[in-house]
CSV table of C-alpha atoms in Angstrom, one decimal:
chain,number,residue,atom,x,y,z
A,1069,UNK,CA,-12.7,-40.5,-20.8
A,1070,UNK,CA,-11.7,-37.9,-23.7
A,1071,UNK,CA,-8.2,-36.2,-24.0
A,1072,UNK,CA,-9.9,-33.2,-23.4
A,1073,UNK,CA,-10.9,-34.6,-19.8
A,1074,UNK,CA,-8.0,-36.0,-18.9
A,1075,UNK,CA,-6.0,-32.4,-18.5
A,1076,UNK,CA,-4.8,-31.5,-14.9
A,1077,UNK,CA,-7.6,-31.2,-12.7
A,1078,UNK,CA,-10.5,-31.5,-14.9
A,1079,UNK,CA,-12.2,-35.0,-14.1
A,1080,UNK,CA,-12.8,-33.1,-10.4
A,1081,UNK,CA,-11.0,-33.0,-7.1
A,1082,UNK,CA,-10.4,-35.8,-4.8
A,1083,UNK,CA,-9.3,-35.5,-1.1
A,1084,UNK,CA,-6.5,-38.4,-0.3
A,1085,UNK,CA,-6.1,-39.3,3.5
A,1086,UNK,CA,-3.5,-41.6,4.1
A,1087,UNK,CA,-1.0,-41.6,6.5
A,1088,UNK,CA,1.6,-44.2,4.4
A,1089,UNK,CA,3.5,-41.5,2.0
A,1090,UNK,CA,4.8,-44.1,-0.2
A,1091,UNK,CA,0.5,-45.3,-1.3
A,1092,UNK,CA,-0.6,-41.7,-0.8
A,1093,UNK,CA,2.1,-40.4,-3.6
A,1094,UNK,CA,1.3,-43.8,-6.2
A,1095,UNK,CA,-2.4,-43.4,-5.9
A,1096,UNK,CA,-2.5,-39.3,-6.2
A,1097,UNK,CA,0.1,-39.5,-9.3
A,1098,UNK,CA,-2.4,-41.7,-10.8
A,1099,UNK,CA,-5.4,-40.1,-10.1
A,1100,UNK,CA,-3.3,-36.8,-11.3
A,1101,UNK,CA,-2.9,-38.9,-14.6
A,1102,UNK,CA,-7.1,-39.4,-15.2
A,1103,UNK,CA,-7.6,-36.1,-15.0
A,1104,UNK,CA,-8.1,-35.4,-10.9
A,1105,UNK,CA,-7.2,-32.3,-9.0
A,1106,UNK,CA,-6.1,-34.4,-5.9
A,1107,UNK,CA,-5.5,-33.2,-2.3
A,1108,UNK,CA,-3.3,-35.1,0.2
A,1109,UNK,CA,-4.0,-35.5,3.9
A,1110,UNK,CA,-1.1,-37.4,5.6
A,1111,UNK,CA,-3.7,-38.3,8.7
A,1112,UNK,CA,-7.1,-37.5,10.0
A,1113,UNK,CA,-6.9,-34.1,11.7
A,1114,UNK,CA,-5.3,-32.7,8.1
A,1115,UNK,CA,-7.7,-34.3,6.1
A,1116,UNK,CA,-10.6,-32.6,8.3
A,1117,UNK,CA,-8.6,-29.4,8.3
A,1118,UNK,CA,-8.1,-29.2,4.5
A,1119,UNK,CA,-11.7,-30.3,4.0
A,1120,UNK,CA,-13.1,-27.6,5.8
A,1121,UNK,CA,-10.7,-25.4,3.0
A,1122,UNK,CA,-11.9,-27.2,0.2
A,1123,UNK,CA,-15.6,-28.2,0.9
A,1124,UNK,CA,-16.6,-26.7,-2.2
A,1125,UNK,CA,-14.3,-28.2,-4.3
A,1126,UNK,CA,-13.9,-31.9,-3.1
A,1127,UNK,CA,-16.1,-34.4,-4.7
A,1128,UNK,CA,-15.1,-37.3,-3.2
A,1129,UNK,CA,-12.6,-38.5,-0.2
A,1130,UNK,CA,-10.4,-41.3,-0.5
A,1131,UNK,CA,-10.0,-42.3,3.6
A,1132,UNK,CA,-7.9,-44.7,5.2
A,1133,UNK,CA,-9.6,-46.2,8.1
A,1134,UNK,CA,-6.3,-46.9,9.9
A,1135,UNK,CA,-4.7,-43.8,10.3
A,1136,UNK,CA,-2.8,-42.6,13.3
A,1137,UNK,CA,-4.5,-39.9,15.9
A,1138,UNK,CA,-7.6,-38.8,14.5
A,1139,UNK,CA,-9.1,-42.4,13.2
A,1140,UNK,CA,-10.2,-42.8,9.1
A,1141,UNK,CA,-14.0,-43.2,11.4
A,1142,UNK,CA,-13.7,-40.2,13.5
A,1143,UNK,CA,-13.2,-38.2,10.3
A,1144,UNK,CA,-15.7,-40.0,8.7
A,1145,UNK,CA,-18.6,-38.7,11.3
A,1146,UNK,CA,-16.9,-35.4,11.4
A,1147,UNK,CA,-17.2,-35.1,7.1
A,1148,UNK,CA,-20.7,-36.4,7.4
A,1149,UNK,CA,-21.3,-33.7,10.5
A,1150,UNK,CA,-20.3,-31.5,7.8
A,1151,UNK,CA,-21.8,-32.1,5.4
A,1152,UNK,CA,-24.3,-35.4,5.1
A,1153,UNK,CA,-24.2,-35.9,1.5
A,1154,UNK,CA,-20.3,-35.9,1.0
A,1155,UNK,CA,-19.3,-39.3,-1.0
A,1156,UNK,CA,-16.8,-41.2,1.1
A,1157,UNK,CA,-14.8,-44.2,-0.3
A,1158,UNK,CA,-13.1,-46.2,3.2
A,1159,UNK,CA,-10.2,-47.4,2.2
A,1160,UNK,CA,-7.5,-50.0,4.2
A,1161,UNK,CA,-4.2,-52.4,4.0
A,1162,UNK,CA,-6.1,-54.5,6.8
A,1163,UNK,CA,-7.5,-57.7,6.3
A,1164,UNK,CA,-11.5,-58.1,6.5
A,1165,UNK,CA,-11.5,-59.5,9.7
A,1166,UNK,CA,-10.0,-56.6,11.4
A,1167,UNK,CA,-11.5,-54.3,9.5
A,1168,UNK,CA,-14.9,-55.8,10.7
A,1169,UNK,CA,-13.7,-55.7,13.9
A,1170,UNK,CA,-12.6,-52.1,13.6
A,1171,UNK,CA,-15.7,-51.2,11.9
A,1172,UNK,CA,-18.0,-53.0,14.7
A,1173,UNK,CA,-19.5,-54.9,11.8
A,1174,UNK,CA,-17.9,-57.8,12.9
């Protein structure tokens, strides 16, 4: 990446949901760093709420699976109910096995 495309905001905008502040804050300062416009969702009802705001805008969502209320999968149909072609990376602190079983891929 070129200085030029590492100012604030120019590398594109990301959409952060994650409901543990401390990872949410690390991840978005570095993203911030590379370039990223980034947009933080503490759980899955304001990450679908500040979607819908920024649709046009967000290239990609960073998504915790585990988050509390609204679950990282719920949002995950609701973004894609949205809009189909959105580009999703699922994200978790849990180990494989769980996520499987959270997942159903288990």
């Amino acid at each position: 990446m070129s200085t030029a495309q590492i100012k604030a905001g120019t590398a594109g905008t990301v959409l952060m949901v994650e409901d543990e502040t401390t990872l949410r804050v690390a991840v978005a300062c570095m993203l911030r760093r590379r370039g990223f416009s980034v947009i933080e969702a503490e759980d899955g009802l304001a990450g679908v709420d500040l979607y819908l705001a920024h649709q046009t805008e967000v290239e990609l969502v960073l998504l915790d699976v585990n988050l509390p209320g609204m679950s990282g999968l719920d949002v995950l149909k609701t973004l894609v109910g949205i809009r189909p072609d959105v580009k999703v990376i699922l994200t978790s602190a849990c180990s494989k096995d769980i996520l499987a079983s959270t997942t159903g891929d288990g």
